[in-house]
mmCIF file of C-alpha atoms in Angstrom:
data_model
loop_
_atom_site.group_PDB
_atom_site.id
_atom_site.type_symbol
_atom_site.label_atom_id
_atom_site.label_comp_id
_atom_site.label_asym_id
_atom_site.label_seq_id
_atom_site.Cartn_x
_atom_site.Cartn_y
_atom_site.Cartn_z
ATOM 1 C CA MET A 47 -26.605 -2.743 2.426
ATOM 2 C CA ALA A 48 -25.763 -5.810 4.477
ATOM 3 C CA VAL A 49 -23.169 -7.492 2.275
ATOM 4 C CA LEU A 50 -20.878 -5.529 -0.026
ATOM 5 C CA ARG A 51 -20.640 -7.302 -3.374
ATOM 6 C CA TRP A 52 -17.199 -6.916 -4.928
ATOM 7 C CA GLY A 53 -15.843 -7.226 -8.426
ATOM 8 C CA ILE A 54 -12.189 -7.374 -9.479
ATOM 9 C CA LEU A 55 -10.879 -5.689 -12.614
ATOM 10 C CA GLY A 56 -8.135 -7.971 -13.920
ATOM 11 C CA ALA A 57 -6.991 -11.446 -12.905
ATOM 12 C CA SER A 58 -3.592 -10.536 -11.493
ATOM 13 C CA ASN A 59 -1.528 -12.989 -9.477
ATOM 14 C CA PHE A 60 -1.732 -10.677 -6.469
ATOM 15 C CA ALA A 61 -5.516 -10.612 -6.689
ATOM 16 C CA THR A 62 -5.598 -14.394 -6.936
ATOM 17 C CA THR A 63 -3.246 -14.980 -4.027
ATOM 18 C CA TYR A 64 -4.127 -12.216 -1.575
ATOM 19 C CA MET A 65 -6.957 -9.797 -2.260
ATOM 20 C CA GLY A 66 -9.462 -12.161 -3.844
ATOM 21 C CA PRO A 67 -9.354 -14.570 -0.893
ATOM 22 C CA ALA A 68 -9.355 -11.615 1.517
ATOM 23 C CA ILE A 69 -12.514 -10.164 0.007
ATOM 24 C CA ASN A 70 -14.193 -13.553 0.223
ATOM 25 C CA ALA A 71 -13.052 -14.068 3.829
ATOM 26 C CA ALA A 72 -14.020 -10.619 5.110
ATOM 27 C CA ARG A 73 -17.157 -10.101 7.151
ATOM 28 C CA ASP A 74 -20.087 -8.633 5.217
ATOM 29 C CA ALA A 75 -18.249 -8.947 1.897
ATOM 30 C CA GLN A 76 -18.583 -11.241 -1.100
ATOM 31 C CA LEU A 77 -16.374 -11.664 -4.132
ATOM 32 C CA ALA A 78 -19.138 -11.756 -6.737
ATOM 33 C CA ALA A 79 -17.508 -10.945 -10.092
ATOM 34 C CA LEU A 80 -14.260 -10.916 -12.031
ATOM 35 C CA ALA A 81 -13.424 -9.151 -15.280
ATOM 36 C CA THR A 82 -10.792 -10.810 -17.449
ATOM 37 C CA SER A 83 -10.281 -11.260 -21.166
ATOM 38 C CA ASN A 84 -8.559 -14.577 -20.463
ATOM 39 C CA PRO A 85 -11.130 -17.138 -19.271
ATOM 40 C CA GLU A 86 -8.337 -19.563 -18.364
ATOM 41 C CA LYS A 87 -7.530 -17.355 -15.342
ATOM 42 C CA ALA A 88 -11.025 -17.528 -13.867
ATOM 43 C CA PRO A 89 -10.824 -21.020 -12.303
ATOM 44 C CA ARG A 90 -8.127 -19.855 -9.893
ATOM 45 C CA PHE A 91 -10.677 -17.439 -8.417
ATOM 46 C CA GLN A 92 -13.594 -19.855 -8.669
ATOM 47 C CA ALA A 93 -11.632 -22.304 -6.529
ATOM 48 C CA PHE A 94 -12.447 -20.146 -3.487
ATOM 49 C CA ALA A 95 -15.446 -18.261 -4.929
ATOM 50 C CA PRO A 96 -17.401 -20.929 -6.851
ATOM 51 C CA ASP A 97 -20.390 -18.665 -7.600
ATOM 52 C CA LEU A 98 -18.153 -16.027 -9.215
ATOM 53 C CA LEU A 99 -19.620 -14.306 -12.268
ATOM 54 C CA VAL A 100 -16.978 -13.777 -14.965
ATOM 55 C CA HIS A 101 -17.161 -10.803 -17.341
ATOM 56 C CA ASP A 102 -15.003 -10.711 -20.455
ATOM 57 C CA SER A 103 -14.413 -6.958 -20.199
ATOM 58 C CA TYR A 104 -13.853 -4.332 -17.521
ATOM 59 C CA GLU A 105 -16.717 -2.319 -18.956
ATOM 60 C CA GLY A 106 -19.030 -5.312 -18.591
ATOM 61 C CA LEU A 107 -18.269 -5.628 -14.901
ATOM 62 C CA LEU A 108 -18.708 -1.905 -14.291
ATOM 63 C CA ALA A 109 -22.115 -2.080 -15.993
ATOM 64 C CA ASP A 110 -23.230 -4.917 -13.701
ATOM 65 C CA PRO A 111 -25.851 -3.410 -11.333
ATOM 66 C CA SER A 112 -25.320 -6.175 -8.758
ATOM 67 C CA ILE A 113 -21.753 -5.040 -8.005
ATOM 68 C CA ASP A 114 -21.281 -2.457 -5.243
ATOM 69 C CA ALA A 115 -17.492 -2.050 -5.162
ATOM 70 C CA VAL A 116 -14.500 -2.879 -7.327
ATOM 71 C CA TYR A 117 -10.921 -3.741 -6.514
ATOM 72 C CA ILE A 118 -8.383 -2.604 -9.133
ATOM 73 C CA PRO A 119 -5.056 -4.492 -9.315
ATOM 74 C CA LEU A 120 -4.179 -3.298 -12.837
ATOM 75 C CA PRO A 121 -0.710 -2.016 -13.863
ATOM 76 C CA ASN A 122 0.136 1.305 -12.231
ATOM 77 C CA HIS A 123 -0.365 3.488 -15.301
ATOM 78 C CA LEU A 124 -4.010 2.367 -15.583
ATOM 79 C CA HIS A 125 -5.077 3.127 -12.006
ATOM 80 C CA VAL A 126 -6.361 6.667 -12.469
ATOM 81 C CA GLU A 127 -8.257 5.883 -15.668
ATOM 82 C CA TRP A 128 -10.150 2.902 -14.287
ATOM 83 C CA THR A 129 -10.760 4.415 -10.872
ATOM 84 C CA LEU A 130 -12.503 7.328 -12.569
ATOM 85 C CA LYS A 131 -14.501 4.985 -14.813
ATOM 86 C CA ALA A 132 -15.564 2.892 -11.836
ATOM 87 C CA LEU A 133 -16.704 5.937 -9.878
ATOM 88 C CA GLU A 134 -18.625 7.191 -12.912
ATOM 89 C CA ALA A 135 -20.308 3.777 -13.066
ATOM 90 C CA GLY A 136 -21.457 4.163 -9.460
ATOM 91 C CA LYS A 137 -19.001 1.753 -7.839
ATOM 92 C CA HIS A 138 -16.936 2.237 -4.708
ATOM 93 C CA VAL A 139 -13.247 1.741 -5.491
ATOM 94 C CA LEU A 140 -10.283 0.173 -3.718
ATOM 95 C CA CYS A 141 -7.271 0.574 -6.001
ATOM 96 C CA GLU A 142 -3.813 -0.901 -5.649
ATOM 97 C CA LYS A 143 -0.917 1.352 -4.823
ATOM 98 C CA PRO A 144 0.479 3.534 -6.187
ATOM 99 C CA MET A 145 -2.919 4.906 -7.086
ATOM 100 C CA THR A 146 -1.276 7.637 -9.172
ATOM 101 C CA LEU A 147 2.200 8.363 -10.510
ATOM 102 C CA GLN A 148 2.103 12.092 -9.675
ATOM 103 C CA ALA A 149 0.590 13.786 -6.637
ATOM 104 C CA ASP A 150 -1.536 16.217 -8.640
ATOM 105 C CA GLU A 151 -3.363 13.298 -10.292
ATOM 106 C CA PHE A 152 -5.056 12.723 -6.941
ATOM 107 C CA ASP A 153 -6.948 15.979 -7.398
ATOM 108 C CA ARG A 154 -9.097 14.407 -10.128
ATOM 109 C CA LEU A 155 -9.778 11.359 -7.979
ATOM 110 C CA ILE A 156 -10.706 13.441 -4.933
ATOM 111 C CA ALA A 157 -13.048 15.564 -7.050
ATOM 112 C CA ALA A 158 -14.702 12.452 -8.508
ATOM 113 C CA ARG A 159 -15.050 10.887 -5.076
ATOM 114 C CA ASP A 160 -16.664 14.008 -3.674
ATOM 115 C CA SER A 161 -19.015 14.532 -6.610
ATOM 116 C CA THR A 162 -20.252 10.938 -6.618
ATOM 117 C CA GLY A 163 -20.401 10.522 -2.847
ATOM 118 C CA LEU A 164 -18.692 7.135 -3.214
ATOM 119 C CA LEU A 165 -15.694 5.792 -1.329
ATOM 120 C CA ALA A 166 -12.435 5.625 -3.256
ATOM 121 C CA ALA A 167 -9.173 4.661 -1.586
ATOM 122 C CA GLU A 168 -5.703 3.320 -2.198
ATOM 123 C CA ALA A 169 -5.085 -0.245 -1.022
ATOM 124 C CA PHE A 170 -2.576 0.698 1.677
ATOM 125 C CA MET A 171 -3.340 -2.234 3.909
ATOM 126 C CA ILE A 172 -0.709 -1.729 6.616
ATOM 127 C CA VAL A 173 -2.628 1.094 8.329
ATOM 128 C CA HIS A 174 -5.270 -1.497 9.254
ATOM 129 C CA HIS A 175 -2.760 -3.855 10.865
ATOM 130 C CA PRO A 176 -2.586 -3.745 14.694
ATOM 131 C CA GLN A 177 1.212 -3.564 14.475
ATOM 132 C CA PHE A 178 1.035 -0.090 12.950
ATOM 133 C CA ILE A 179 -1.938 1.039 15.014
ATOM 134 C CA ARG A 180 0.008 0.058 18.139
ATOM 135 C CA ALA A 181 3.223 1.708 16.898
ATOM 136 C CA LYS A 182 1.354 4.958 16.312
ATOM 137 C CA ALA A 183 -0.116 4.846 19.811
ATOM 138 C CA LEU A 184 3.299 4.154 21.376
ATOM 139 C CA ILE A 185 4.936 7.064 19.566
ATOM 140 C CA GLU A 186 2.091 9.411 20.492
ATOM 141 C CA ALA A 187 2.347 8.283 24.144
ATOM 142 C CA GLY A 188 6.041 9.204 24.248
ATOM 143 C CA THR A 189 7.139 5.637 24.957
ATOM 144 C CA ILE A 190 10.560 6.312 23.403
ATOM 145 C CA GLY A 191 10.667 9.969 24.403
ATOM 146 C CA GLU A 192 11.083 12.589 21.708
ATOM 147 C CA LEU A 193 11.372 11.016 18.258
ATOM 148 C CA ARG A 194 14.635 12.089 16.626
ATOM 149 C CA HIS A 195 15.268 9.750 13.703
ATOM 150 C CA VAL A 196 13.554 7.056 11.595
ATOM 151 C CA ASP A 197 15.125 4.369 9.394
ATOM 152 C CA ALA A 198 13.020 2.447 6.866
ATOM 153 C CA VAL A 199 14.148 -0.393 4.601
ATOM 154 C CA PHE A 200 12.263 -2.487 2.053
ATOM 155 C CA SER A 201 13.944 -4.688 -0.537
ATOM 156 C CA TYR A 202 13.333 -7.781 -2.629
ATOM 157 C CA PHE A 203 15.038 -9.385 -5.636
ATOM 158 C CA ASN A 204 13.241 -9.232 -8.984
ATOM 159 C CA THR A 205 15.067 -9.162 -12.322
ATOM 160 C CA ASP A 206 12.217 -10.655 -14.370
ATOM 161 C CA GLN A 207 11.855 -8.280 -17.311
ATOM 162 C CA GLY A 208 8.413 -9.685 -18.025
ATOM 163 C CA ASN A 209 7.206 -8.458 -14.652
ATOM 164 C CA ILE A 210 5.432 -5.086 -14.790
ATOM 165 C CA ARG A 211 7.592 -3.826 -11.918
ATOM 166 C CA ASN A 212 10.505 -3.860 -14.366
ATOM 167 C CA GLN A 213 8.602 -2.081 -17.138
ATOM 168 C CA SER A 214 8.768 1.707 -17.277
ATOM 169 C CA ALA A 215 5.768 1.980 -19.626
ATOM 170 C CA ALA A 216 3.596 0.329 -16.968
ATOM 171 C CA GLY A 217 4.745 2.712 -14.232
ATOM 172 C CA GLY A 218 7.108 0.161 -12.734
ATOM 173 C CA GLY A 219 10.019 0.672 -10.372
ATOM 174 C CA GLY A 220 10.964 0.009 -6.781
ATOM 175 C CA LEU A 221 9.857 3.383 -5.447
ATOM 176 C CA PRO A 222 6.322 3.246 -6.897
ATOM 177 C CA ASP A 223 5.981 -0.366 -5.807
ATOM 178 C CA ILE A 224 7.422 -0.377 -2.272
ATOM 179 C CA GLY A 225 8.632 3.160 -1.583
ATOM 180 C CA VAL A 226 4.964 3.814 -0.892
ATOM 181 C CA TYR A 227 5.437 1.720 2.258
ATOM 182 C CA THR A 228 8.710 3.174 3.500
ATOM 183 C CA PHE A 229 7.301 6.692 3.065
ATOM 184 C CA GLY A 230 3.633 6.216 3.939
ATOM 185 C CA SER A 231 4.217 4.090 7.033
ATOM 186 C CA VAL A 232 6.325 6.782 8.694
ATOM 187 C CA ARG A 233 3.839 9.494 7.776
ATOM 188 C CA PHE A 234 1.043 7.387 9.303
ATOM 189 C CA VAL A 235 2.815 6.611 12.565
ATOM 190 C CA THR A 236 4.166 10.123 13.177
ATOM 191 C CA GLY A 237 1.430 12.235 11.606
ATOM 192 C CA GLN A 238 4.142 14.445 10.109
ATOM 193 C CA GLU A 239 4.968 15.476 6.539
ATOM 194 C CA PRO A 240 8.463 15.861 5.063
ATOM 195 C CA ILE A 241 9.838 19.384 4.883
ATOM 196 C CA SER A 242 12.609 18.569 2.426
ATOM 197 C CA VAL A 243 14.517 15.755 0.734
ATOM 198 C CA PRO A 244 18.134 16.993 0.774
ATOM 199 C CA PHE A 245 19.524 13.753 -0.672
ATOM 200 C CA ALA A 246 18.324 10.979 -2.948
ATOM 201 C CA HIS A 247 20.502 8.570 -4.898
ATOM 202 C CA ILE A 248 18.565 6.518 -7.470
ATOM 203 C CA ASP A 249 19.918 3.766 -9.736
ATOM 204 C CA TYR A 250 17.998 3.004 -12.922
ATOM 205 C CA GLU A 251 17.902 0.051 -15.288
ATOM 206 C CA ASN A 252 15.991 0.424 -18.565
ATOM 207 C CA GLY A 253 14.183 3.473 -17.236
ATOM 208 C CA VAL A 254 13.050 1.802 -14.005
ATOM 209 C CA ASP A 255 14.399 2.653 -10.550
ATOM 210 C CA VAL A 256 15.939 -0.442 -8.967
ATOM 211 C CA PHE A 257 17.720 1.091 -5.958
ATOM 212 C CA ALA A 258 17.134 4.274 -3.993
ATOM 213 C CA GLN A 259 18.762 5.758 -0.917
ATOM 214 C CA VAL A 260 16.907 8.705 0.577
ATOM 215 C CA ALA A 261 17.444 11.276 3.319
ATOM 216 C CA ALA A 262 14.574 13.533 4.371
ATOM 217 C CA LYS A 263 13.820 16.122 7.018
ATOM 218 C CA PHE A 264 10.537 16.086 8.930
ATOM 219 C CA PRO A 265 9.537 18.809 11.409
ATOM 220 C CA ASP A 266 10.731 16.874 14.483
ATOM 221 C CA PHE A 267 13.041 14.172 13.152
ATOM 222 C CA THR A 268 15.403 13.124 10.395
ATOM 223 C CA TYR A 269 14.676 10.192 8.103
ATOM 224 C CA SER A 270 16.625 7.747 5.999
ATOM 225 C CA ALA A 271 15.344 5.006 3.706
ATOM 226 C CA MET A 272 16.579 2.358 1.313
ATOM 227 C CA VAL A 273 14.347 0.788 -1.316
ATOM 228 C CA SER A 274 15.481 -1.812 -3.846
ATOM 229 C CA MET A 275 14.273 -4.451 -6.286
ATOM 230 C CA ARG A 276 17.785 -5.834 -6.665
ATOM 231 C CA LEU A 277 18.680 -6.873 -3.107
ATOM 232 C CA PHE A 278 17.836 -9.812 -0.883
ATOM 233 C CA ASN A 279 14.506 -9.579 0.946
ATOM 234 C CA ARG A 280 14.612 -7.208 3.909
ATOM 235 C CA GLN A 281 12.071 -4.991 5.626
ATOM 236 C CA GLU A 282 12.191 -2.982 8.828
ATOM 237 C CA VAL A 283 11.200 0.377 10.284
ATOM 238 C CA VAL A 284 13.046 1.791 13.311
ATOM 239 C CA PHE A 285 11.848 4.799 15.313
ATOM 240 C CA HIS A 286 14.703 6.227 17.413
ATOM 241 C CA GLY A 287 13.876 8.531 20.293
ATOM 242 C CA ASP A 288 15.945 10.163 23.015
ATOM 243 C CA LYS A 289 14.653 7.633 25.568
ATOM 244 C CA GLY A 290 14.257 4.472 23.532
ATOM 245 C CA VAL A 291 13.990 2.623 20.233
ATOM 246 C CA LEU A 292 10.885 1.187 18.619
ATOM 247 C CA ARG A 293 11.592 -1.448 15.962
ATOM 248 C CA LEU A 294 9.001 -2.970 13.602
ATOM 249 C CA THR A 295 10.002 -6.311 12.118
ATOM 250 C CA CYS A 296 8.142 -7.515 9.038
ATOM 251 C CA PRO A 297 6.119 -4.296 8.802
ATOM 252 C CA PHE A 298 4.972 -4.620 5.192
ATOM 253 C CA ASN A 299 4.397 -8.307 4.357
ATOM 254 C CA ALA A 300 3.130 -9.532 7.701
ATOM 255 C CA ALA A 301 2.822 -13.320 8.000
ATOM 256 C CA VAL A 302 4.517 -13.711 4.602
ATOM 257 C CA HIS A 303 8.036 -12.315 4.986
ATOM 258 C CA ASP A 304 7.982 -13.055 8.704
ATOM 259 C CA GLN A 305 5.850 -12.543 11.802
ATOM 260 C CA ALA A 306 4.895 -8.952 12.564
ATOM 261 C CA GLU A 307 6.501 -7.773 15.797
ATOM 262 C CA ILE A 308 7.238 -4.586 17.714
ATOM 263 C CA SER A 309 10.407 -4.447 19.792
ATOM 264 C CA ILE A 310 10.589 -1.695 22.420
ATOM 265 C CA GLU A 311 13.952 -0.860 24.016
ATOM 266 C CA THR A 312 14.078 1.697 26.818
ATOM 267 C CA ALA A 313 16.301 2.776 29.712
ATOM 268 C CA GLY A 314 18.005 0.166 31.850
ATOM 269 C CA HIS A 315 18.524 -2.093 28.836
ATOM 270 C CA THR A 316 14.957 -3.302 29.097
ATOM 271 C CA ARG A 317 13.440 -4.800 25.979
ATOM 272 C CA ARG A 318 9.983 -6.166 25.379
ATOM 273 C CA VAL A 319 8.470 -7.652 22.255
ATOM 274 C CA GLU A 320 4.845 -7.524 21.151
ATOM 275 C CA ARG A 321 3.833 -10.071 18.507
ATOM 276 C CA PHE A 322 0.893 -10.138 16.112
ATOM 277 C CA PRO A 323 0.566 -13.703 14.797
ATOM 278 C CA GLY A 324 -2.059 -14.745 12.316
ATOM 279 C CA VAL A 325 -3.334 -11.260 11.425
ATOM 280 C CA ASN A 326 -4.454 -10.777 7.813
ATOM 281 C CA HIS A 327 -4.310 -7.066 7.083
ATOM 282 C CA TYR A 328 -5.909 -7.562 3.664
ATOM 283 C CA VAL A 329 -9.040 -8.911 5.320
ATOM 284 C CA LEU A 330 -8.995 -6.071 7.853
ATOM 285 C CA GLN A 331 -8.688 -3.586 4.979
ATOM 286 C CA VAL A 332 -11.743 -4.997 3.200
ATOM 287 C CA GLU A 333 -13.765 -4.964 6.426
ATOM 288 C CA ALA A 334 -12.761 -1.364 7.207
ATOM 289 C CA PHE A 335 -13.675 -0.327 3.666
ATOM 290 C CA GLY A 336 -17.081 -1.973 3.975
ATOM 291 C CA ALA A 337 -17.752 -0.361 7.345
ATOM 292 C CA SER A 338 -16.957 3.051 5.900
ATOM 293 C CA VAL A 339 -19.288 2.456 2.946
ATOM 294 C CA ARG A 340 -22.146 1.313 5.181
ATOM 295 C CA ASP A 341 -22.025 3.868 7.985
ATOM 296 C CA GLY A 342 -19.635 6.589 6.830
ATOM 297 C CA SER A 343 -17.082 5.820 9.528
ATOM 298 C CA PRO A 344 -13.698 7.482 8.904
ATOM 299 C CA TYR A 345 -11.370 5.481 6.688
ATOM 300 C CA ALA A 346 -7.756 5.179 7.855
ATOM 301 C CA CYS A 347 -6.300 5.836 4.422
ATOM 302 C CA PRO A 348 -8.339 8.490 2.593
ATOM 303 C CA LEU A 349 -7.192 9.838 -0.758
ATOM 304 C CA GLU A 350 -5.738 12.902 0.941
ATOM 305 C CA PHE A 351 -3.362 10.677 2.907
ATOM 306 C CA SER A 352 -2.294 8.799 -0.215
ATOM 307 C CA ARG A 353 -1.746 12.098 -1.995
ATOM 308 C CA GLY A 354 0.731 13.027 0.739
ATOM 309 C CA THR A 355 2.727 9.847 0.189
ATOM 310 C CA GLN A 356 2.865 10.491 -3.552
ATOM 311 C CA ALA A 357 3.932 14.081 -2.880
ATOM 312 C CA MET A 358 6.883 12.718 -0.895
ATOM 313 C CA MET A 359 7.616 10.333 -3.764
ATOM 314 C CA ASP A 360 7.654 13.282 -6.158
ATOM 315 C CA MET A 361 10.114 15.077 -3.867
ATOM 316 C CA VAL A 362 12.414 12.045 -3.921
ATOM 317 C CA PHE A 363 12.379 11.810 -7.713
ATOM 318 C CA GLU A 364 13.031 15.543 -7.961
ATOM 319 C CA ALA A 365 16.024 15.218 -5.639
ATOM 320 C CA GLY A 366 17.390 12.054 -7.221
ATOM 321 C CA GLY A 367 16.625 12.756 -10.856
ATOM 322 C CA ARG A 368 14.501 10.953 -13.396
ATOM 323 C CA PRO A 369 16.058 8.528 -15.912
ATOM 324 C CA ASP A 370 17.595 10.017 -19.039
#
């Protein structure tokens, strides 16, 4: 298989703006099909993929024998259902995060992946970005000494009640949407899993979490995080060791929120900055997915990793309480 032919289930704005163009720009990949019940949305994709085949149903796309892989940007509560259907139809699957809303739901996906022999993964693009690959290497090399504490922050302002992130029935909420990043990024860089979540304060509006403050304990370090859909845009991850500080600016929306950088502060008040301009982690994600499909090379974000992030999410909700 030289070129992986992709289809997209659903004409979401995110797929139009980011993942559709990324699939089309990636090496050895082609955006070949779109499934949407609204034909008026197709021209936005055809503007950069003029040969795009448009299906009027998700089932029609999954039945298309020319499609090798599907990208699923549907509302959160539909991710498990359509991932399973896509695997049953013989398609590789890249599904938006959160792939599930409970950790144990991953068990069905892992079983389906293993039984079909296909690749299925959550679209956790940051693990493909050189900023995070470099941060992981620096921590493992002991650049800041022994890691003792991590702070992670991700916030944006969204009060649009028509947006699925503000709809509980669609699996909305700040934690499912962006808590995945504040939790998963630290797990990726450190290779550690949380032991406990002794504190979580969660504010809800209409059954959707809009603010969360979290404290967790990992084997070798403490952790604090803030996630919100009701605050001004901010994102940062800080790794604090006994011999230095490693700070990631713009760790989650690289080249959109700001430029991705790593700041390293060590003894003697020395500080150096490493910058990663012009990197598109969505394109890198598609290329890594294709490489894994073609030659079986290890994928940086297997379902088992994503299950661990959702398990931490479940711990936070247990500590902070679900809405009444």
